[in-house]
Structure formats: structure tokens, C-alpha cells
Tab-separated table of C-alpha atoms in Angstrom:
chain	number	residue	atom	x	y	z
A	5	ASN	CA	91.731	80.965	189.790
A	6	ALA	CA	91.969	78.445	186.914
A	7	GLY	CA	96.046	78.910	186.726
A	8	VAL	CA	97.639	78.332	183.236
A	9	THR	CA	95.438	76.953	180.778
A	10	GLN	CA	96.457	76.009	177.028
A	11	THR	CA	94.486	74.818	174.198
A	12	PRO	CA	93.836	72.737	171.875
A	13	LYS	CA	94.946	69.654	174.250
A	14	PHE	CA	95.634	67.672	171.150
A	15	ARG	CA	96.293	68.206	167.487
A	16	ILE	CA	97.741	66.574	164.580
A	17	LEU	CA	99.486	68.815	161.935
A	18	LYS	CA	100.563	68.063	158.150
A	19	ILE	CA	103.903	69.007	157.352
A	20	GLY	CA	104.458	72.136	156.352
A	21	GLN	CA	100.950	73.974	158.281
A	22	SER	CA	101.041	76.540	161.003
A	23	MET	CA	99.196	76.625	164.281
A	24	THR	CA	99.276	78.476	167.276
A	25	LEU	CA	99.458	77.145	170.614
A	26	GLN	CA	97.471	79.059	172.962
A	27	CYS	CA	98.389	80.005	176.754
A	28	THR	CA	96.830	82.209	179.712
A	29	GLN	CA	97.203	82.484	182.734
A	30	ASP	CA	94.776	84.458	185.695
A	31	MET	CA	97.377	84.184	188.280
A	32	ASN	CA	99.396	88.293	187.187
A	33	HIS	CA	102.270	86.208	186.969
A	34	ASN	CA	105.110	88.331	185.514
A	35	TYR	CA	107.428	85.605	183.767
A	36	MET	CA	105.637	82.892	180.771
A	37	TYR	CA	107.610	80.099	179.953
A	38	TRP	CA	106.812	77.788	176.653
A	39	TYR	CA	108.605	74.607	176.783
A	40	ARG	CA	108.871	71.199	174.619
A	41	GLN	CA	109.047	67.494	176.056
A	42	ASP	CA	110.383	65.405	173.826
A	43	PRO	CA	109.596	61.513	174.045
A	44	GLY	CA	111.278	59.775	177.827
A	45	MET	CA	112.363	63.458	177.847
A	46	GLY	CA	113.011	66.566	180.356
A	47	LEU	CA	111.666	69.405	179.369
A	48	LYS	CA	113.384	72.116	176.887
A	49	LEU	CA	112.851	75.513	176.604
A	50	ILE	CA	111.467	77.671	173.543
A	51	TYR	CA	110.526	81.172	174.214
A	52	TYR	CA	110.573	82.606	177.651
A	53	SER	CA	108.435	86.503	178.892
A	54	VAL	CA	109.815	88.376	181.761
A	55	GLY	CA	106.424	91.149	181.305
A	56	ALA	CA	104.367	92.201	178.624
A	57	GLY	CA	105.912	93.425	175.260
A	58	ILE	CA	109.652	91.659	176.313
A	59	THR	CA	110.928	88.091	175.004
A	60	ASP	CA	113.603	86.064	174.994
A	61	LYS	CA	115.178	83.103	172.646
A	62	GLY	CA	115.102	79.562	175.399
A	63	GLU	CA	117.227	76.767	174.363
A	64	VAL	CA	115.327	75.452	171.282
A	65	PRO	CA	113.470	78.305	169.468
A	66	ASN	CA	113.789	77.346	165.613
A	67	GLY	CA	111.010	76.934	164.322
A	68	TYR	CA	108.730	79.017	166.264
A	69	ASN	CA	107.851	82.392	167.369
A	70	VAL	CA	106.081	83.791	170.566
A	71	SER	CA	104.572	87.923	171.407
A	72	ARG	CA	103.327	88.823	174.847
A	73	SER	CA	100.960	91.564	174.041
A	74	THR	CA	99.065	91.168	177.936
A	75	THR	CA	99.991	90.224	181.324
A	76	GLU	CA	97.588	86.583	181.095
A	77	ASP	CA	98.327	85.443	177.267
A	78	PHE	CA	101.678	83.820	175.982
A	79	PRO	CA	100.885	82.409	172.205
A	80	LEU	CA	103.361	80.353	170.551
A	81	ARG	CA	103.392	79.915	166.771
A	82	LEU	CA	104.822	76.741	164.583
A	83	GLU	CA	104.941	78.214	161.133
A	84	LEU	CA	105.959	75.209	158.628
A	85	ALA	CA	105.360	72.256	161.223
A	86	ALA	CA	107.898	70.038	160.648
A	87	PRO	CA	108.084	66.405	162.130
A	88	SER	CA	110.758	67.517	164.151
A	89	GLN	CA	108.237	69.306	166.144
A	90	THR	CA	106.112	66.509	167.285
A	91	SER	CA	106.019	66.549	170.428
A	92	VAL	CA	103.994	67.584	173.914
A	93	TYR	CA	104.736	71.392	174.595
A	94	PHE	CA	103.594	73.158	178.238
A	95	CYS	CA	103.264	76.310	178.717
A	96	ALA	CA	104.042	77.758	182.801
A	97	SER	CA	104.533	80.958	184.117
A	98	THR	CA	106.081	82.557	187.750
A	99	ASN	CA	105.561	85.426	189.594
A	100	THR	CA	109.349	86.445	190.578
A	101	GLY	CA	108.279	89.253	192.926
A	102	MET	CA	106.995	86.144	195.110
A	103	VAL	CA	110.613	85.028	195.824
A	104	LYS	CA	109.477	81.640	195.541
A	105	TYR	CA	109.928	81.199	192.360
A	106	GLU	CA	108.129	78.138	192.441
A	107	GLN	CA	106.400	77.411	187.648
A	108	TYR	CA	102.716	76.890	187.915
A	109	PHE	CA	102.234	74.792	184.886
A	110	GLY	CA	99.686	74.342	182.319
A	111	PRO	CA	97.858	70.756	181.275
A	112	GLY	CA	99.728	70.771	178.248
A	113	THR	CA	99.678	70.119	174.247
A	114	ARG	CA	100.096	66.875	172.259
A	115	LEU	CA	100.929	67.705	168.846
A	116	THR	CA	102.097	65.535	166.035
A	117	VAL	CA	102.835	66.506	162.764
A	118	THR	CA	102.554	64.129	160.050
B	30	ALA	CA	126.863	77.597	181.923
B	31	GLN	CA	124.573	75.670	184.748
B	32	THR	CA	123.699	72.243	184.143
B	33	VAL	CA	121.309	69.815	186.196
B	34	THR	CA	122.069	66.262	185.847
B	35	GLN	CA	119.933	63.272	186.924
B	36	SER	CA	121.756	59.742	186.566
B	37	GLN	CA	119.309	57.423	187.329
B	38	PRO	CA	116.483	57.098	184.384
B	39	GLU	CA	114.524	54.563	185.753
B	40	MET	CA	114.068	53.800	189.305
B	41	SER	CA	110.965	50.821	190.969
B	42	VAL	CA	110.424	50.583	194.987
B	43	GLN	CA	107.887	48.201	196.773
B	44	GLU	CA	105.230	49.574	198.075
B	45	ALA	CA	105.716	51.112	202.044
B	46	GLU	CA	109.420	51.143	201.248
B	47	THR	CA	111.572	53.820	201.053
B	48	VAL	CA	113.903	55.300	198.093
B	49	THR	CA	116.266	57.853	197.543
B	50	LEU	CA	116.415	59.857	193.554
B	51	SER	CA	119.675	61.414	192.956
B	52	CYS	CA	120.102	64.964	191.435
B	53	THR	CA	123.446	67.268	190.967
B	54	TYR	CA	123.615	70.858	189.396
B	55	ASP	CA	126.828	72.765	188.774
B	56	THR	CA	126.541	76.403	189.226
B	57	SER	CA	128.755	79.570	189.917
B	58	GLU	CA	125.273	81.178	191.891
B	59	ASN	CA	125.482	81.748	195.176
B	60	ASN	CA	121.532	81.949	195.387
B	61	TYR	CA	119.700	80.267	193.977
B	62	TYR	CA	116.135	77.302	193.944
B	63	LEU	CA	116.028	74.003	194.070
B	64	PHE	CA	112.571	71.999	192.840
B	65	TRP	CA	111.526	68.438	192.590
B	66	TYR	CA	108.553	67.758	189.914
B	67	LYS	CA	106.291	65.013	189.725
B	68	GLN	CA	104.854	64.274	186.599
B	69	PRO	CA	102.049	61.711	186.221
B	70	PRO	CA	100.716	59.737	183.356
B	71	SER	CA	98.395	62.506	183.054
B	72	ARG	CA	100.815	64.869	182.157
B	73	GLN	CA	100.157	67.710	184.599
B	74	MET	CA	103.550	69.035	186.249
B	75	ILE	CA	102.937	68.996	190.067
B	76	LEU	CA	105.913	70.319	192.775
B	77	VAL	CA	107.217	68.617	195.184
B	78	ILE	CA	109.647	69.833	197.408
B	79	ARG	CA	111.609	73.033	196.970
B	80	GLN	CA	114.744	74.093	198.610
B	81	GLU	CA	116.225	77.738	198.670
B	82	ALA	CA	120.466	77.478	198.455
B	83	TYR	CA	120.667	79.617	201.581
B	84	LYS	CA	118.409	77.345	203.759
B	85	GLN	CA	120.502	75.170	205.959
B	86	GLN	CA	117.580	72.313	207.086
B	87	ASN	CA	116.703	69.927	204.493
B	88	ALA	CA	112.987	70.885	203.370
B	89	THR	CA	110.440	67.976	203.680
B	90	GLU	CA	107.303	68.264	202.816
B	91	ASN	CA	105.183	64.899	204.285
B	92	ARG	CA	106.676	61.486	203.023
B	93	PHE	CA	108.873	63.224	201.069
B	94	SER	CA	112.017	65.231	202.160
B	95	VAL	CA	115.832	66.539	200.316
B	96	ASN	CA	119.369	65.919	201.273
B	97	PHE	CA	120.569	68.957	199.813
B	98	GLN	CA	124.336	69.566	199.900
B	99	LYS	CA	125.794	72.356	198.942
B	100	ALA	CA	129.336	71.781	198.314
B	101	ALA	CA	129.060	69.005	196.697
B	102	LYS	CA	126.062	70.320	194.572
B	103	SER	CA	123.667	67.455	195.096
B	104	PHE	CA	119.675	67.711	196.230
B	105	SER	CA	118.489	63.938	196.327
B	106	LEU	CA	114.734	63.770	196.959
B	107	LYS	CA	114.024	61.287	199.823
B	108	ILE	CA	110.162	59.899	199.251
B	109	SER	CA	109.178	57.573	202.837
B	110	ASP	CA	106.258	54.812	202.428
B	111	SER	CA	106.091	54.757	199.236
B	112	GLN	CA	102.739	54.878	197.569
B	113	LEU	CA	100.963	53.058	193.985
B	114	GLY	CA	100.305	56.734	193.450
B	115	ASP	CA	103.727	58.031	193.518
B	116	THR	CA	104.524	55.859	189.930
B	117	ALA	CA	105.584	59.167	187.592
B	118	MET	CA	108.266	61.240	186.756
B	119	TYR	CA	110.700	62.886	189.171
B	120	PHE	CA	112.146	65.915	187.501
B	121	CYS	CA	114.858	67.643	188.930
B	122	ALA	CA	115.185	71.428	188.496
B	123	PHE	CA	117.523	74.698	189.032
B	124	ILE	CA	116.668	78.533	188.962
B	125	GLY	CA	119.672	81.169	189.433
B	126	SER	CA	118.145	84.422	191.651
B	127	THR	CA	121.537	86.017	190.553
B	128	SER	CA	121.279	86.400	186.940
B	129	GLY	CA	118.921	88.521	186.314
B	130	THR	CA	117.115	86.415	184.089
B	131	TYR	CA	114.611	83.628	185.533
B	132	LYS	CA	115.414	80.482	183.654
B	133	TYR	CA	114.447	76.880	184.667
B	134	ILE	CA	117.619	74.410	184.042
B	135	PHE	CA	115.350	71.109	184.543
B	136	GLY	CA	117.196	67.101	184.162
B	137	THR	CA	115.888	64.604	181.856
B	138	GLY	CA	113.816	63.028	184.043
B	139	THR	CA	113.511	59.559	186.611
B	140	ARG	CA	111.315	57.323	186.024
B	141	LEU	CA	109.518	55.897	189.376
B	142	LYS	CA	107.577	52.963	189.370
B	143	VAL	CA	105.988	51.244	192.780
B	144	LEU	CA	104.928	48.262	192.129
B	145	ALA	CA	102.294	46.773	194.770
């Protein structure tokens, strides 16, 4: 198992540009999450998904969009990038049927908007 | 609303010594899970230890143990025989299992430095 993979690892965007952060998990987990981590801070939930076709907003969804067409993939779309979106983005997944609720994290994407 | 509070932004400990990181939480749920995650400079989030709220026995994983006080809503992490590789950010996290959705709440983290 590769676990949770994210691409790209690093990206620099200009203000107003758009991009998609990719996230894939091969563990057949039902729940997937996107977090952002600002310097020296904890994780803030952007969006999450309970399964294919079902997504919901987290704590800081403005400026982002998600989709979940398959169990494996959960891309995060940034439209009209702003400097406030400079952060490290983590994708995570869990299987709520396992009753252990451990989250598995991807390696993160460091995004800089200038 | 559920909250997780880590009141120690930074801590340091001498190699081979013991250190305790604090975490408190607030919830009205009766069934939930608590976690400590470690984030080394590589940024990878690594699960350190997990505690089910219905279990009275404190979880242990090798040098890592917790002091879970359900009534006080406290969940501290004790690291024994600290090693240089324990230098990292440590995050306390909570998930409730009765609310119908599985969203994790993370604390703001404690930066631990192990000194040689």
C-alpha cells in the first residue's frame, strides 16, 4: 500500500492563478479530508468527504472547492489564489468502519502564493 | 462546540529525561477517541498513541504513555527516556463517534525540543 499520496510536493502560484492539489489513497477508506497548516499552527479542516459523491465544508472552506468522484481520489481546487492561501496542505483519510478512527496523512503540499 | 487546547507552545527536555505534554478538551459526547500525533521537521504526521474514551486504562506505546482523566477532560502525553528523534511538533486531536460525522479537532500543537 502506498497509503495517502499527494501531488505536487511544492508549488508557487501567482495571485489570481488556479490549481488543483491531487490526493489519492489506496486503503479503501471512506472518509477523506483536506487540512491547511499555517506556520507554527495546528491543522484547520477545509473540506471533508464521507464517500464518493458526498462532500461537506470544514472550518475554512472559502476559496476552495473539492469533488469526490471515486473512493480513491479527493482533489482540492484553488480558484483565484490569494497570498492568504500560502500554507502547507495535508490530505488525510480514515476508515470509520474500523472503529479505531486513525487518520492516515499524506506528505503535504507546500504552496506559496506571491 | 468541541475544542482541544494545548497550553504549552514550546517545551524542551534533556535527552534521557521524561517530559509531559498537556492537552485538555471540551465535549458533550460520551464516546470519543483521543490521539497524539507527532510532526517531525519532515512534516509527515505520525500517530503516536490513541485512547478510547470508554477505556479506563491509560494507553501505552513503548516510551509513550498517556494520562487520561475523563472527568477532568484531560489527556496528557508522557515521553520517557527522551531521544533526539523525539524532537517534533506534537498535536493532540479529538474525534467524537456519536455525532454522526467524523471530523477531527486538532490542538494548536506543542513544539518539543530534545537537548543533547
